[in-house]
């Protein structure tokens, strides 16, 4: 709707350009108010996943009833606003900056693909275009998106702590404890957690300085 509003409205009112552009301006007004409502009252009061699901269901119902104003309100209260805090919350602090940059780039790439492909998809499958994206949104939200509302950054990191080699964060922590408290150096830790070496050296250096002072 955001990209092809004038084209959709022209289907409703025919070749009346003035009415088409008037509807487009009216269509844009709820975007600002609903986005502000999300920032002020909704962002920190509700969980992320229910808002995403509410958004896609509400937008689907509005599309079925051709209720464009309610559709754009539902969109700005959920799918337009939520990706930005979610993108910032999901990445570990060590990779947050490149992760957010990659996420935003992927979002705009998807927008470009959607905008470029819609004129070719609509003549082929018509209204099923919106059904396709609605189903995909529900599947992604239901099975791929973890809930991050109200969680600390450390708790969110714990959701993604399992490494690509199948070793979890608790095992990494045990390696750290063994190295610092017992002086035992596991080859396993060195192989899978090379980033711990600097942290371990700093811990031991602090302990040595404390012992010397004592």
Short mmCIF file of C-alpha atoms in Angstrom, two decimals:
data_model
loop_
_atom_site.label_atom_id
_atom_site.label_comp_id
_atom_site.label_asym_id
_atom_site.label_seq_id
_atom_site.Cartn_x
_atom_site.Cartn_y
_atom_site.Cartn_z
CA UNK A 1 0.00 0.00 0.00
CA UNK A 2 2.79 2.43 0.83
CA UNK A 3 4.39 1.98 -2.59
CA UNK A 4 1.36 1.55 -4.82
CA UNK A 5 -1.38 3.49 -3.02
CA UNK A 6 -2.27 5.71 -6.01
CA UNK A 7 -2.55 2.68 -8.31
CA UNK A 8 -4.85 0.85 -5.88
CA UNK A 9 -7.03 3.92 -5.36
CA UNK A 10 -7.33 4.44 -9.11
CA UNK A 11 -8.89 0.97 -9.29
CA UNK A 12 -11.56 2.18 -6.87
CA UNK A 13 -12.35 5.61 -8.33
CA UNK A 14 -11.39 5.18 -11.97
CA UNK A 15 -9.48 7.90 -13.83
CA UNK A 16 -10.36 10.69 -11.39
CA UNK A 17 -6.81 11.86 -10.65
CA UNK A 18 -7.77 14.55 -8.13
CA UNK A 19 -9.79 12.09 -6.05
CA UNK A 20 -7.02 9.51 -6.31
CA UNK A 21 -4.42 11.91 -4.92
CA UNK A 22 -6.83 13.12 -2.23
CA UNK A 23 -7.29 9.53 -1.06
CA UNK A 24 -3.51 9.10 -1.10
CA UNK A 25 -3.08 12.10 1.21
CA UNK A 26 -5.83 10.85 3.52
CA UNK A 27 -4.13 7.46 3.47
CA UNK A 28 -0.87 9.05 4.68
CA UNK A 29 -2.35 10.86 7.69
CA UNK A 30 -2.96 7.76 9.88
CA UNK A 31 0.62 6.65 9.24
CA UNK A 32 2.05 9.51 11.28
CA UNK A 33 -0.47 9.30 14.14
CA UNK A 34 -0.29 5.52 14.52
CA UNK A 35 3.51 5.51 14.37
CA UNK A 36 3.64 8.12 17.15
CA UNK A 37 1.13 6.07 19.15
CA UNK A 38 3.41 3.05 18.84
CA UNK A 39 6.45 4.98 20.10
CA UNK A 40 4.66 6.67 23.01
CA UNK A 41 2.23 4.05 24.33
CA UNK A 42 2.81 0.63 22.78
CA UNK A 43 6.51 -0.12 22.23
CA UNK A 44 7.36 -0.97 25.86
CA UNK A 45 3.94 -2.15 27.06
CA UNK A 46 3.30 -5.17 24.86
CA UNK A 47 5.25 -8.24 23.77
CA UNK A 48 6.79 -8.25 20.30
CA UNK A 49 5.40 -11.52 18.89
CA UNK A 50 1.73 -10.82 19.76
CA UNK A 51 2.03 -7.39 18.15
CA UNK A 52 3.44 -8.91 14.95
CA UNK A 53 0.66 -11.51 14.86
CA UNK A 54 -1.97 -8.86 15.64
CA UNK A 55 -0.57 -6.74 12.82
CA UNK A 56 -0.65 -9.39 10.13
CA UNK A 57 -4.12 -10.64 11.12
CA UNK A 58 -5.52 -7.12 11.29
CA UNK A 59 -4.00 -6.18 7.94
CA UNK A 60 -5.37 -9.37 6.37
CA UNK A 61 -8.88 -8.64 7.64
CA UNK A 62 -8.65 -5.04 6.46
CA UNK A 63 -7.52 -6.16 3.02
CA UNK A 64 -10.45 -8.56 2.80
CA UNK A 65 -12.84 -5.73 3.65
CA UNK A 66 -10.87 -3.14 1.61
CA UNK A 67 -10.46 -1.02 4.74
CA UNK A 68 -7.32 0.87 3.75
CA UNK A 69 -7.26 3.31 6.68
CA UNK A 70 -7.50 0.56 9.31
CA UNK A 71 -4.92 -1.47 7.39
CA UNK A 72 -2.32 1.29 7.49
CA UNK A 73 -3.00 1.88 11.21
CA UNK A 74 -2.48 -1.83 11.92
CA UNK A 75 0.68 -1.80 9.80
CA UNK A 76 2.23 1.18 11.59
CA UNK A 77 1.36 -0.24 15.01
CA UNK A 78 3.19 -3.47 14.24
CA UNK A 79 5.14 -4.37 11.10
CA UNK A 80 6.27 -0.85 10.25
CA UNK A 81 7.57 -0.06 13.74
CA UNK A 82 8.60 -3.33 15.42
CA UNK A 83 11.43 -4.42 13.07
CA UNK A 84 13.61 -1.53 14.24
CA UNK A 85 13.74 -2.35 17.98
CA UNK A 86 13.80 -6.08 17.22
CA UNK A 87 16.78 -5.69 14.89
CA UNK A 88 18.72 -3.82 17.57
CA UNK A 89 17.79 -6.30 20.32
CA UNK A 90 18.52 -9.59 18.58
CA UNK A 91 22.25 -9.23 17.97
CA UNK A 92 25.01 -9.92 20.47
CA UNK A 93 26.81 -6.79 21.68
CA UNK A 94 30.01 -7.84 19.89
CA UNK A 95 28.31 -7.96 16.49
CA UNK A 96 25.42 -5.55 17.04
CA UNK A 97 26.66 -2.77 14.75
CA UNK A 98 27.37 -4.94 11.66
CA UNK A 99 24.33 -7.08 12.49
CA UNK A 100 21.96 -4.12 12.56
CA UNK A 101 23.54 -2.74 9.38
CA UNK A 102 23.04 -6.10 7.65
CA UNK A 103 19.47 -6.36 8.94
CA UNK A 104 18.54 -2.89 7.70
CA UNK A 105 20.20 -3.58 4.33
CA UNK A 106 18.21 -6.83 4.03
CA UNK A 107 15.01 -4.96 4.89
CA UNK A 108 15.52 -2.38 2.17
CA UNK A 109 16.55 -5.08 -0.31
CA UNK A 110 13.29 -6.89 0.44
CA UNK A 111 11.39 -3.61 -0.02
CA UNK A 112 13.07 -3.11 -3.38
CA UNK A 113 12.24 -6.66 -4.51
CA UNK A 114 8.63 -6.23 -3.36
CA UNK A 115 8.23 -2.87 -5.11
CA UNK A 116 9.83 -4.13 -8.33
CA UNK A 117 7.93 -7.42 -8.46
CA UNK A 118 4.43 -6.29 -7.43
CA UNK A 119 3.45 -4.88 -10.87
CA UNK A 120 4.21 -8.31 -12.35
CA UNK A 121 2.70 -10.43 -9.55
CA UNK A 122 -0.66 -8.65 -9.27
CA UNK A 123 -1.82 -9.35 -12.85
CA UNK A 124 -0.90 -13.01 -12.38
CA UNK A 125 -2.45 -13.96 -9.04
CA UNK A 126 -4.43 -10.83 -8.12
CA UNK A 127 -5.72 -10.73 -4.53
CA UNK A 128 -3.69 -13.86 -3.68
CA UNK A 129 -0.61 -11.59 -3.66
CA UNK A 130 -1.67 -10.25 -0.27
CA UNK A 131 -2.61 -13.73 0.96
CA UNK A 132 0.88 -14.96 0.04
CA UNK A 133 2.61 -12.29 2.10
CA UNK A 134 0.16 -12.68 4.98
CA UNK A 135 0.87 -16.41 5.24
CA UNK A 136 4.64 -15.82 5.06
CA UNK A 137 4.40 -13.18 7.79
CA UNK A 138 2.50 -15.54 10.09
CA UNK A 139 4.95 -18.40 9.53
CA UNK A 140 8.02 -16.24 10.14
CA UNK A 141 6.54 -14.67 13.27
CA UNK A 142 5.25 -17.95 14.67
CA UNK A 143 8.33 -20.10 14.12
CA UNK A 144 11.39 -17.85 13.69
CA UNK A 145 10.97 -14.78 15.91
CA UNK A 146 11.91 -15.06 19.61
CA UNK A 147 10.19 -12.85 22.17
CA UNK A 148 12.53 -10.09 23.37
CA UNK A 149 10.21 -7.60 25.09
CA UNK A 150 11.26 -6.92 28.67
CA UNK A 151 14.41 -9.04 28.39
CA UNK A 152 17.86 -7.72 29.22
CA UNK A 153 20.61 -7.82 26.60
CA UNK A 154 22.27 -10.66 28.52
CA UNK A 155 19.05 -12.69 28.52
CA UNK A 156 18.58 -12.09 24.80
CA UNK A 157 22.17 -13.17 24.14
CA UNK A 158 21.40 -16.42 25.97
CA UNK A 159 18.75 -17.23 23.35
CA UNK A 160 21.43 -17.27 20.64
CA UNK A 161 24.38 -18.53 22.68
CA UNK A 162 24.65 -21.91 20.99
CA UNK A 163 27.57 -21.80 18.57
CA UNK A 164 27.78 -23.19 15.05
CA UNK A 165 29.73 -26.22 16.32
CA UNK A 166 27.05 -27.15 18.84
CA UNK A 167 28.75 -25.92 22.01
CA UNK A 168 26.55 -23.81 24.27
CA UNK A 169 27.30 -20.80 26.41
CA UNK A 170 27.35 -22.77 29.67
CA UNK A 171 30.24 -24.84 28.35
CA UNK A 172 32.11 -21.68 27.41
CA UNK A 173 31.53 -20.32 30.91
CA UNK A 174 32.88 -23.52 32.45
CA UNK A 175 36.01 -23.14 30.35
CA UNK A 176 36.42 -19.60 31.61
CA UNK A 177 35.97 -20.66 35.24
CA UNK A 178 38.43 -23.52 34.89
CA UNK A 179 41.04 -21.27 33.35
CA UNK A 180 40.75 -18.51 35.95
CA UNK A 181 40.17 -20.42 39.17
CA UNK A 182 42.14 -23.64 38.61
CA UNK A 183 44.66 -22.67 35.97
CA UNK A 184 43.44 -25.47 33.71
CA UNK A 185 43.48 -24.69 30.01
CA UNK A 186 41.16 -26.80 27.90
CA UNK A 187 42.19 -27.36 24.30
CA UNK A 188 38.45 -27.48 23.60
CA UNK A 189 38.05 -23.87 24.78
CA UNK A 190 40.98 -22.66 22.75
CA UNK A 191 39.62 -24.25 19.63
CA UNK A 192 36.02 -23.02 19.87
CA UNK A 193 36.41 -19.86 21.95
CA UNK A 194 39.57 -18.03 20.80
CA UNK A 195 37.96 -14.74 21.85
CA UNK A 196 38.16 -15.92 25.47
CA UNK A 197 41.97 -15.86 25.45
CA UNK A 198 42.21 -12.09 25.83
CA UNK A 199 39.52 -12.06 28.51
CA UNK A 200 41.25 -14.85 30.41
CA UNK A 201 44.62 -13.13 30.23
CA UNK A 202 43.10 -9.93 31.60
CA UNK A 203 41.47 -11.83 34.46
CA UNK A 204 44.73 -13.52 35.40
CA UNK A 205 46.63 -10.25 35.12
CA UNK A 206 44.24 -8.63 37.58
CA UNK A 207 44.63 -11.54 40.00
CA UNK A 208 48.43 -11.32 39.84
CA UNK A 209 48.36 -7.59 40.56
CA UNK A 210 46.08 -8.15 43.55
CA UNK A 211 48.39 -10.87 44.93
CA UNK A 212 51.46 -8.63 44.53
CA UNK A 213 49.74 -5.80 46.40
CA UNK A 214 48.76 -8.18 49.20
#
